[in-house]
Amino acid sequence: MSRPGLAQGKKALIAGVASERSLAWAIAQALAREGAELAFSYQGERLGERVRALASETGSTIVEACDVGRDEDIENLRQAVTRRWDRLDILVHALAFAPREALTEGFTDNTDREAFRVAHDVSAYSLIGLVRAFRPLLAKARGSVVTLSYLGAERALPNYNVMGPAKASLEASVRFLAFDLGPEGIRVNAVSAGPVKTLAAAGIPGFRRMLDHVQRTAPLRRSITAEEVANTALFLLTDLSSGVTGETLYVDAGYHIVGMSFEDDPPGGGG
Ligand code: NAP
């Protein structure tokens, strides 16, 4: 006997699909599989054709450009979605940006005021901006919001640089949004994902080494997949997690709980 989908009949807006490798796309597929109706936003016309083609695979007909660094784009997105839907059950925020020069060795020397500003604006403020815009629709549905974070929010590591403080701001914003919107029944959570090869990840120098390191030292001795991130997002976006808000949930094969591992030692090292 088939069960009803976990997201059956829910209306979900997904921001951040750039390719079929995007974490946003994996989440979209999980939501579609579980019966949600989807709308997509993407950054700019460069991506439009590709995102429209992917969206059509899910039966979605709401596909809008939205550079989250521009208030007028967020307002246009709000209007486009509001024309078609009178409530929003699910909002997925799966996007981030920092100038490439800021993501090279040397946090201090490579973080100038503009890199700091744009990384925090696009990667953290945009969550608040989108939730502000969709608050009335989310409140009608007692909706759920999920964003994507990374361990750099709370630990220092090579090359991630200014994205670390930006993700820390994102995770703090999740807590403040959850605190503020909880009385309206709106939940806000983050998934902190381990490294997965996507376009954004490819922009971080040494990404392959990060992946190898995680595979050797994480308790599960492997990296994680986009589908694993998506299934956890699905949990946070549906009624299965109805008592959870303001949380950052790790999908990283347990990497963040490790204090030390001998697996990374050179062969024959130590006594
Ligand atoms: P991705 O496929 O490259 O997605 C990143 C998305 O952000 C792209 O769609 C990108 O559009 C969009 N974006 C950047 N600036 C934007 C703006 N101003 N307005 C609207 N959209 C903008 O990479 P991803 O790995 O799936 O990233 C999704 C989220 O997961 C990010 O928050 C990332 O930090 C987080 N995350 C990723 C990993 C990982 O290892 N992959 C791990 C932990 C957390 P353009 O392509 O046009 O720039």
Coordinates of C-alpha atoms and ligand atoms in Angstrom, one line a residue, residues 16-19 21-24 42-44 46-47 66-69 93-97 122 148-150 160 163 167 191-201 207, ligand 1:
G16 CA 19.7 28.3 -5.4
V17 CA 19.5 25.8 -8.2
A18 CA 22.4 26.3 -10.6
S19 CA 22.9 22.8 -12.0
R21 CA 24.6 19.0 -8.9
S22 CA 23.2 21.8 -6.7
L23 CA 22.1 20.9 -3.2
A24 CA 19.0 22.9 -4.0
Y42 CA 17.8 31.5 -9.8
Q43 CA 20.3 34.3 -9.9
G44 CA 20.5 35.6 -13.5
R46 CA 22.8 33.0 -17.6
L47 CA 21.2 30.2 -15.7
C66 CA 16.1 36.7 -8.4
D67 CA 19.5 38.1 -7.5
V68 CA 19.1 38.1 -3.7
G69 CA 21.5 41.0 -3.4
H93 CA 17.5 29.0 0.8
A94 CA 20.5 27.2 -0.8
L95 CA 22.8 29.9 -2.0
A96 CA 26.0 31.7 -1.0
F97 CA 28.6 33.9 -2.6
V122 CA 24.4 37.5 -0.4
L148 CA 22.4 25.5 4.1
S149 CA 25.4 26.1 6.2
Y150 CA 28.9 24.7 6.7
Y160 CA 36.9 29.0 3.4
M163 CA 32.5 32.5 4.1
K167 CA 27.9 31.3 7.7
V191 CA 21.4 21.9 7.5
S192 CA 25.2 22.1 8.0
A193 CA 26.4 19.9 5.1
G194 CA 29.8 18.2 4.7
P195 CA 31.6 18.9 1.4
V196 CA 29.8 17.8 -1.8
K197 CA 31.1 18.6 -5.3
T198 CA 29.0 21.4 -6.7
L199 CA 29.8 24.5 -8.7
A200 CA 30.1 26.6 -5.5
A201 CA 32.3 24.0 -3.9
F207 CA 38.2 21.3 -2.2
Ligands
NAP1 P1 25.7 25.7 -6.3 O1 25.0 24.6 -7.0 O2 26.8 26.5 -7.0 O3 24.6 26.7 -5.7 C1 25.0 28.0 -5.2 C2 23.9 28.9 -5.7 O4 24.0 30.2 -5.1 C3 23.9 29.1 -7.2 O5 22.6 28.8 -7.7 C4 24.3 30.5 -7.3 O6 23.9 31.1 -8.5 C5 23.6 31.1 -6.1 N1 23.9 32.5 -5.9 C6 25.1 33.1 -5.7 N2 24.9 34.4 -5.6 C7 23.6 34.7 -5.7 C8 22.8 35.8 -5.7 N3 23.3 37.0 -5.6 N4 21.4 35.7 -5.9 C9 20.9 34.5 -6.1 N5 21.6 33.3 -6.1 C10 22.9 33.4 -5.9 O7 26.4 25.1 -4.9 P2 25.8 24.4 -3.6 O8 27.0 23.7 -3.1 O9 24.6 23.6 -4.0 O10 25.5 25.6 -2.7 C11 24.2 25.7 -2.1 C12 24.4 26.1 -0.6 O11 24.9 25.0 0.1 C13 25.3 27.3 -0.3 O12 24.8 28.1 0.7 C14 26.6 26.6 0.1 O13 27.4 27.5 0.9 C15 26.0 25.5 0.9 N6 26.9 24.4 1.3 C16 27.5 23.7 0.3 C17 28.4 22.7 0.6 C18 29.1 21.9 -0.5 O14 30.1 21.3 -0.2 N7 28.7 21.9 -1.7 C19 28.6 22.3 1.9 C20 28.0 23.1 2.9 C21 27.1 24.1 2.6 P3 25.1 31.4 -9.6 O15 25.6 30.0 -10.0 O16 24.5 32.2 -10.7 O17 26.2 32.2 -8.9

